mmCIF file of C-alpha atoms and ligand atoms in Angstrom:
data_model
loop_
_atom_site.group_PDB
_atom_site.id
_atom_site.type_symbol
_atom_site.label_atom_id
_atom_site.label_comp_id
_atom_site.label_asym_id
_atom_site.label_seq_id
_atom_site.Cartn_x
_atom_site.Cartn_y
_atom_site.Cartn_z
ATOM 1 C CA UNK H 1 -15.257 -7.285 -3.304
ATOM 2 C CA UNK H 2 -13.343 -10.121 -5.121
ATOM 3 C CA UNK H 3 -10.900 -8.548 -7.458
ATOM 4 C CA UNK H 4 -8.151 -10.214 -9.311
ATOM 5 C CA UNK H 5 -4.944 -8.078 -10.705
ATOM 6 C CA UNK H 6 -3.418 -8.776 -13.966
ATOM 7 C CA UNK H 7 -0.054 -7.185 -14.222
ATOM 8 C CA UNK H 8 2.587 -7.460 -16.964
ATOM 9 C CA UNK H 9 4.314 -5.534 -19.768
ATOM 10 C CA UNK H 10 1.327 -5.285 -22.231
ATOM 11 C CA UNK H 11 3.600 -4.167 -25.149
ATOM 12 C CA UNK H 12 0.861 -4.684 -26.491
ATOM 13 C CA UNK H 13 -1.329 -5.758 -24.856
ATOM 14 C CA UNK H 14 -2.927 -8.573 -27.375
ATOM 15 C CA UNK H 15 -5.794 -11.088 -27.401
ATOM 16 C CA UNK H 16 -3.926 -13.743 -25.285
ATOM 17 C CA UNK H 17 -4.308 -11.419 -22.793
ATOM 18 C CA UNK H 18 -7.979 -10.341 -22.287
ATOM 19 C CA UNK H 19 -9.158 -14.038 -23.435
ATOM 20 C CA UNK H 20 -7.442 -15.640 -20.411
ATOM 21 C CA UNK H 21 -8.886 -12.917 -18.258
ATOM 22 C CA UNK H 22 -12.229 -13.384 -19.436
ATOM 23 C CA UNK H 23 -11.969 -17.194 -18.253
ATOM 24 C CA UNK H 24 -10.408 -16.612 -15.134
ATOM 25 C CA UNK H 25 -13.070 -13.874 -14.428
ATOM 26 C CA UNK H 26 -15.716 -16.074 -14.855
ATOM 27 C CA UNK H 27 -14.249 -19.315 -13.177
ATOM 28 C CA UNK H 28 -13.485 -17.297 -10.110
ATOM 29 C CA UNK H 29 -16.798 -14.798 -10.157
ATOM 30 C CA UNK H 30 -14.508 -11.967 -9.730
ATOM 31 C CA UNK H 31 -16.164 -8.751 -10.250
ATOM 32 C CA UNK H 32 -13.355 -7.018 -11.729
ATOM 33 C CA UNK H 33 -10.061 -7.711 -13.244
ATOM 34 C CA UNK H 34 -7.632 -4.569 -12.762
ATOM 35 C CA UNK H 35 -4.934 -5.162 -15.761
ATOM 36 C CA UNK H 36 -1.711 -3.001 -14.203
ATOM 37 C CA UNK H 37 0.726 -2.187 -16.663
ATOM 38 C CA UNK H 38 4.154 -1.897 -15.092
ATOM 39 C CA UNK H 39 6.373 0.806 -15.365
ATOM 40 C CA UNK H 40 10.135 -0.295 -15.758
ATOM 41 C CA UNK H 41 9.482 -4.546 -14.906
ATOM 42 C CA UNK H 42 12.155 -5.788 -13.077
ATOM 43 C CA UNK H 43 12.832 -8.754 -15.317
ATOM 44 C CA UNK H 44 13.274 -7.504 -18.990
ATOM 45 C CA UNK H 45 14.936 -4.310 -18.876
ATOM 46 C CA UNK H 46 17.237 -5.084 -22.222
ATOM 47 C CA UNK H 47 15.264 -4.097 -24.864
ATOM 48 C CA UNK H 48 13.298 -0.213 -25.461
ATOM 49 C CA UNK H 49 9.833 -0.621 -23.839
ATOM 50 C CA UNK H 50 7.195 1.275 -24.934
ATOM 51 C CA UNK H 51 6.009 4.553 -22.889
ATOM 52 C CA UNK H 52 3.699 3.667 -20.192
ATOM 53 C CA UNK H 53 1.213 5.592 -20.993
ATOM 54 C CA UNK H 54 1.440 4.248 -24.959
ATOM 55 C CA UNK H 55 0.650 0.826 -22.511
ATOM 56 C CA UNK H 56 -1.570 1.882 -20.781
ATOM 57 C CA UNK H 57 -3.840 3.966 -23.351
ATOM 58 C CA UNK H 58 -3.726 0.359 -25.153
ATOM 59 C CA UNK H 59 -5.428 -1.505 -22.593
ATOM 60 C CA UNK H 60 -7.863 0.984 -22.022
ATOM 61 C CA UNK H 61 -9.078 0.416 -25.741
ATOM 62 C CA UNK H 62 -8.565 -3.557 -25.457
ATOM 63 C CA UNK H 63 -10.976 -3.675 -22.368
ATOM 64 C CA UNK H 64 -13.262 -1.078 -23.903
ATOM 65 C CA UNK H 65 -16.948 -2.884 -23.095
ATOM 66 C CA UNK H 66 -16.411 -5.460 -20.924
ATOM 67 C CA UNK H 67 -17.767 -4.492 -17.800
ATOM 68 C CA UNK H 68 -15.509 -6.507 -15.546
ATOM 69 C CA UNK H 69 -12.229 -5.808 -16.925
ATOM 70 C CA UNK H 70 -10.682 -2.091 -15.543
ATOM 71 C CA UNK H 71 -7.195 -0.512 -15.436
ATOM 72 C CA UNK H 72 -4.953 0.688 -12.971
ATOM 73 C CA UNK H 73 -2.510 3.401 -13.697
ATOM 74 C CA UNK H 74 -0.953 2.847 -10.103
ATOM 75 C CA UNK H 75 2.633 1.381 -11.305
ATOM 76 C CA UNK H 76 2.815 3.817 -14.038
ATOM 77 C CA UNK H 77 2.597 7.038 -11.882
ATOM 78 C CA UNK H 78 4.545 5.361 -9.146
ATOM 79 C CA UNK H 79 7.633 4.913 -11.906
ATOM 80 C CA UNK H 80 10.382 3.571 -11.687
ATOM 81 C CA UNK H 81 10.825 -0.224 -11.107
ATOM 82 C CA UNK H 82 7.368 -1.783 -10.357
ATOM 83 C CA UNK H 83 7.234 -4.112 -7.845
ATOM 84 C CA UNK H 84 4.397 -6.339 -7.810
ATOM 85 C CA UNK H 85 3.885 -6.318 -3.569
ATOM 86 C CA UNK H 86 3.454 -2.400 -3.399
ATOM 87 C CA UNK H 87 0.828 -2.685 -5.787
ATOM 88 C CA UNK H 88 -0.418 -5.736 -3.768
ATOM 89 C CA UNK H 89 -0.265 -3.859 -0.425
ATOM 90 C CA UNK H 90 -1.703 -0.951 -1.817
ATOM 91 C CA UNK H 91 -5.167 -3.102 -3.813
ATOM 92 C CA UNK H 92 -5.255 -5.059 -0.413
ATOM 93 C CA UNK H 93 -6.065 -1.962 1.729
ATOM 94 C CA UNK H 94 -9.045 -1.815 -0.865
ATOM 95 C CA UNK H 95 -10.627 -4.650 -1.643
ATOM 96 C CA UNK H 96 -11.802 -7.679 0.661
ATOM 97 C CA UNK H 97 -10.618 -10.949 -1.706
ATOM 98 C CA UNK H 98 -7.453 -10.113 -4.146
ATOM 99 C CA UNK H 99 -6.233 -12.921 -6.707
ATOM 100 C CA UNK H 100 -3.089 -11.678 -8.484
ATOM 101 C CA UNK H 101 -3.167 -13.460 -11.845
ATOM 102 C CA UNK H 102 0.086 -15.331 -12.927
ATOM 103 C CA UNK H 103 0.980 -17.519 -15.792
ATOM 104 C CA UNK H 104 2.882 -20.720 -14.548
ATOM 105 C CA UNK H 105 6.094 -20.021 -16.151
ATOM 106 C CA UNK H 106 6.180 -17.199 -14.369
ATOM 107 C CA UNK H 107 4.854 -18.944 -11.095
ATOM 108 C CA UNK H 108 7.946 -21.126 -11.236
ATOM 109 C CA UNK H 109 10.640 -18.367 -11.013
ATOM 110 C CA UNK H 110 8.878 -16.149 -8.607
ATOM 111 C CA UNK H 111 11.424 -16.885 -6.061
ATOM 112 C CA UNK H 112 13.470 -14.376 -8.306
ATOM 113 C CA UNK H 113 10.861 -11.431 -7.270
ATOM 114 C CA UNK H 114 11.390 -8.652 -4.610
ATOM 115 C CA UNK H 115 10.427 -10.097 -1.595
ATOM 116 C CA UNK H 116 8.493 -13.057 -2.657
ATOM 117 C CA UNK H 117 7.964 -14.955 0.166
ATOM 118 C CA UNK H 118 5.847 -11.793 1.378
ATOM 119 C CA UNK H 119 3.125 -11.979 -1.601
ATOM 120 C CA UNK H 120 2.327 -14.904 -0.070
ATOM 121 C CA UNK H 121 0.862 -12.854 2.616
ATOM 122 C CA UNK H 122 -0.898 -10.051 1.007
ATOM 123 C CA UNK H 123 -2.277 -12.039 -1.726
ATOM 124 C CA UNK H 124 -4.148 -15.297 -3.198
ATOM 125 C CA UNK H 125 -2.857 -16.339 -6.378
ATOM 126 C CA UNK H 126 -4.440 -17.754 -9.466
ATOM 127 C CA UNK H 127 -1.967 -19.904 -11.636
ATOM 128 C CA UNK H 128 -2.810 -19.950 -14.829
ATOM 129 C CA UNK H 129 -1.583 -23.513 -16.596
ATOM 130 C CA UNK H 130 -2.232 -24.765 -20.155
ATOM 131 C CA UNK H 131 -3.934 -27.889 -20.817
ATOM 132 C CA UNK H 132 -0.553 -29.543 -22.139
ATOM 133 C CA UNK H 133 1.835 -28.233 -19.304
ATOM 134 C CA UNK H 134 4.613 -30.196 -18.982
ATOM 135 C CA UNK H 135 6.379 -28.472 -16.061
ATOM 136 C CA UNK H 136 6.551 -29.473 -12.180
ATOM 137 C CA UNK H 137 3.523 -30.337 -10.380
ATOM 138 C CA UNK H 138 1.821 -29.990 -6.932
ATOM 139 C CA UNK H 139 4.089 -28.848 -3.977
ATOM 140 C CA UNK H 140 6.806 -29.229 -6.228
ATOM 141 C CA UNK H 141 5.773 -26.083 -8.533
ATOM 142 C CA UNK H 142 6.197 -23.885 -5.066
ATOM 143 C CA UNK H 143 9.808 -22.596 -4.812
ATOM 144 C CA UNK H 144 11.511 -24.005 -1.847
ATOM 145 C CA UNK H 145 11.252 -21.210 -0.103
ATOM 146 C CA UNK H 146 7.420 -21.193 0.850
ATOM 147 C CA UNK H 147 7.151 -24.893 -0.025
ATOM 148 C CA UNK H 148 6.910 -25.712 3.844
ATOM 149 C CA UNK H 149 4.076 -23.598 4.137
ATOM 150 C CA UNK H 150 2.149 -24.342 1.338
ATOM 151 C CA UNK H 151 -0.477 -27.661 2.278
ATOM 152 C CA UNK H 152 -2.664 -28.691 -0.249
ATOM 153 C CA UNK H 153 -6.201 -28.867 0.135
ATOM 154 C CA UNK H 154 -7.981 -29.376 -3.345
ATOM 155 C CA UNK H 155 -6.760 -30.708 -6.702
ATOM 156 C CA UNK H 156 -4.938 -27.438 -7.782
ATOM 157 C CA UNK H 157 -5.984 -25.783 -4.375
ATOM 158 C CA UNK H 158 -3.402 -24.982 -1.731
ATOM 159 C CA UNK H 159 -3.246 -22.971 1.046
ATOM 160 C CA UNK H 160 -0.419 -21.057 2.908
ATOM 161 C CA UNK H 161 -0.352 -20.143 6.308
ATOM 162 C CA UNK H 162 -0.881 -17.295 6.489
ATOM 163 C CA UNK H 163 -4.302 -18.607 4.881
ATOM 164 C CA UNK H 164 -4.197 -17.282 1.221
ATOM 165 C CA UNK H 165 -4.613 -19.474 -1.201
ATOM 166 C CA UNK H 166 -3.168 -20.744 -4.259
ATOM 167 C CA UNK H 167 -5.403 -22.095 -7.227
ATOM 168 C CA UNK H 168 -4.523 -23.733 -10.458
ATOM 169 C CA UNK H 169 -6.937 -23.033 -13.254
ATOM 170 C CA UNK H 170 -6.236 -24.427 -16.653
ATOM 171 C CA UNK H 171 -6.718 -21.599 -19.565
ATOM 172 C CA UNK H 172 -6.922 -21.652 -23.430
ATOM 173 C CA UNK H 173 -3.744 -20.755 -24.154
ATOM 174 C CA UNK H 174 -3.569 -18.805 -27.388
ATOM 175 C CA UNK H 175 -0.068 -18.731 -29.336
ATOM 176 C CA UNK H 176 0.074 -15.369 -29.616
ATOM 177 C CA UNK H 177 2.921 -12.980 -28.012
ATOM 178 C CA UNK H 178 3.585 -9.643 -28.151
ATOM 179 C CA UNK H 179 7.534 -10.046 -28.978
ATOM 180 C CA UNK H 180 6.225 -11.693 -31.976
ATOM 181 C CA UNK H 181 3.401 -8.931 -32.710
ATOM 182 C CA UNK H 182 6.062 -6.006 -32.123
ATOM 183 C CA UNK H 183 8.353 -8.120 -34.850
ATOM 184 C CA UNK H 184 5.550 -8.390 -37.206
ATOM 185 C CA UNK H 185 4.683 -4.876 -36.522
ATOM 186 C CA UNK H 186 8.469 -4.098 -37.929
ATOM 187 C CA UNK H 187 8.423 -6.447 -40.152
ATOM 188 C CA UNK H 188 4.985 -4.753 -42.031
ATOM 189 C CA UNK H 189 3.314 -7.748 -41.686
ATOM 190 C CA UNK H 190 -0.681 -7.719 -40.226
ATOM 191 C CA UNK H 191 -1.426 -8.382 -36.625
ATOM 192 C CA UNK H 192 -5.045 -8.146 -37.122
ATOM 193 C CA UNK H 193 -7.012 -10.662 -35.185
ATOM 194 C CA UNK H 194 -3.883 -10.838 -32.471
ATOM 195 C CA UNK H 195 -5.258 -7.835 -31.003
ATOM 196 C CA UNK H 196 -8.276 -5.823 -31.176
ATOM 197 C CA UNK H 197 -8.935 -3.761 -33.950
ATOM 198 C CA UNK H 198 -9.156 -0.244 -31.605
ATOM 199 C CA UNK H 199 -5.367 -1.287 -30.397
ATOM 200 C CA UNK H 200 -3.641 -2.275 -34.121
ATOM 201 C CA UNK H 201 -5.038 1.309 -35.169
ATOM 202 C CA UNK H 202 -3.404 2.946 -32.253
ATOM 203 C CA UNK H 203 0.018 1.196 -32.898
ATOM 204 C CA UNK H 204 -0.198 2.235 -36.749
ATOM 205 C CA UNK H 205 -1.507 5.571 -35.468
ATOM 206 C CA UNK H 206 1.666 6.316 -33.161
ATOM 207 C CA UNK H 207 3.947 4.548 -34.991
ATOM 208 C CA UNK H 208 4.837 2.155 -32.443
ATOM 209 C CA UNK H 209 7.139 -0.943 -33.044
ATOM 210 C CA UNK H 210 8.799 0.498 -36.561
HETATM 211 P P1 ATP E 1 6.540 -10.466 -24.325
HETATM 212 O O1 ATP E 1 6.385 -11.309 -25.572
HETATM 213 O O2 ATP E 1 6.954 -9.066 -24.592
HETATM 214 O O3 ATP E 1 7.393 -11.149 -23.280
HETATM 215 P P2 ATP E 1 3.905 -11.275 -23.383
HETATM 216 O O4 ATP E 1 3.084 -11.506 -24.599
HETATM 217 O O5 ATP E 1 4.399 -12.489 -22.662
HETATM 218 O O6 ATP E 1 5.093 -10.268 -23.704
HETATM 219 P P3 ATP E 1 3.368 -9.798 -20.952
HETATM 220 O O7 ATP E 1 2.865 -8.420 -20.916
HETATM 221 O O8 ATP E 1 4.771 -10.031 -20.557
HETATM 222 O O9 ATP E 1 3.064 -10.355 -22.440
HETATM 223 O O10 ATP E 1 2.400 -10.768 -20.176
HETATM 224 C C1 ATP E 1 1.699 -10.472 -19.025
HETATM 225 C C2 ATP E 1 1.174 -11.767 -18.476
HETATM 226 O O11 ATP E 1 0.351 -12.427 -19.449
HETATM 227 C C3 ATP E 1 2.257 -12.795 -18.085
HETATM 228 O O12 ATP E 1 1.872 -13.373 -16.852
HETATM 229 C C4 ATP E 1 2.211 -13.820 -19.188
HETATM 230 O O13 ATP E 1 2.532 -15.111 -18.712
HETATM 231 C C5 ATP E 1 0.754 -13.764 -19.643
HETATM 232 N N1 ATP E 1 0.597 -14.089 -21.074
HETATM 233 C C6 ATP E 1 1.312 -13.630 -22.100
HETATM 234 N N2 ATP E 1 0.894 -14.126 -23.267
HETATM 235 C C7 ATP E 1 -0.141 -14.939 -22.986
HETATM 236 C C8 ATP E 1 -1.018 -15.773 -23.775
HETATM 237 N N3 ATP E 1 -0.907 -15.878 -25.094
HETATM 238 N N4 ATP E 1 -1.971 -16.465 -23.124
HETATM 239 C C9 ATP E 1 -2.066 -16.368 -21.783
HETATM 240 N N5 ATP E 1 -1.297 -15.621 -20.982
HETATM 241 C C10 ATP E 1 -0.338 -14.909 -21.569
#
């Protein structure tokens, strides 16, 4: 089975989200998309996150009906800091063909994740890129650290050696973030049409972001 894994903070979890999924799903003909809300991240751990299951119960209702997007709750009842390669070595052990979805901002500092030169390994990546990037390009986006291992063997398609691969896929982009819906949230100002309607009920419904 050829899954792909879409971790991140999802506080909320907003239409930026589920519409780059729904590409990427159907670019890649993967038959589901697991969207893995992390526990504590490892990266932005100065500001109040949300509970994880608050998370969690909001991408359940943002993926409501759309048969190839599912959830994993594997970070949050692991707790504590997620790291992205246990949940990596853990989908690997079930599935044939695992892409781990990645915006390319976050591509480019990967070097700063635990044990990064490992994901490489357990894992093929999909980099997600807008149509205007303006960051590096080819081997150059690789950190130095797997650069020597990376060859390329496509436009936007490289391979490591331990024979995963690396693909660049270009995405619509929508401006929409959800440090900017938690402000507007505060602010009392609408977030309708950022993210579906089942998830702006549930924030007004717990209270979240006030
Ligand atoms: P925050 O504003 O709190 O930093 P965020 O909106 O960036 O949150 P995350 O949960 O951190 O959301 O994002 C998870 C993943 O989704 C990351 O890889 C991020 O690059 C990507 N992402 C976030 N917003 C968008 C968007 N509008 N379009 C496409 N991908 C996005």
């Amino acid at each position: 089975m050829k899954v792909g894994i879409f971790g991140g903070t999802f506080d909320p979890i907003h239409n930026g989200h589920l519409r780059v999924a729904e590409e990427i799903g159907e670019s890649f003909s993967l038959e589901k998309i697991y969207f893995v809300p992390v526990s504590i991240p490892p990266h932005k751990s100065n500001r109040k996150i949300s509970d994880v299951e608050d998370r969690l119960a909001m991408v359940r209702l943002a993926i409501k009906g759309n048969s190839r997007f599912t959830s994993s709750d594997i970070e949050a009842r692991r707790g504590g800091v997620s790291y992205s390669l246990d949940t990596i070595q853990v989908m690997e052990k079930k599935f044939k063909e695992l892409y781990y979805l990645i915006g390319v901002d976050a591509f480019s500092e990967i070097d700063t994740w635990h044990r990064y030169k490992d994901l490489f390994y357990h894992t093929n990546f999909i980099v997600m890129v807008r149509p205007n990037h303006k960051g590096r390009s080819g081997l150059m986006m690789f950190p130095t650290g797997v650069r020597k291992y990376m060859k390329r063997l496509d436009d936007g398609i490289y391979e490591h050696g331990s024979g995963r691969k690396v693909c660049l896929q270009f995405v619509t982009q929508l401006d929409i973030s959800a440090t900017r819906i938690r402000a507007s949230v505060n602010g009392g100002k609408s977030i309708r049409y950022l993210v579906p309607s089942t998830v702006e009920k549930y924030i007004k419904e717990r209270k979240l972001y006030q």
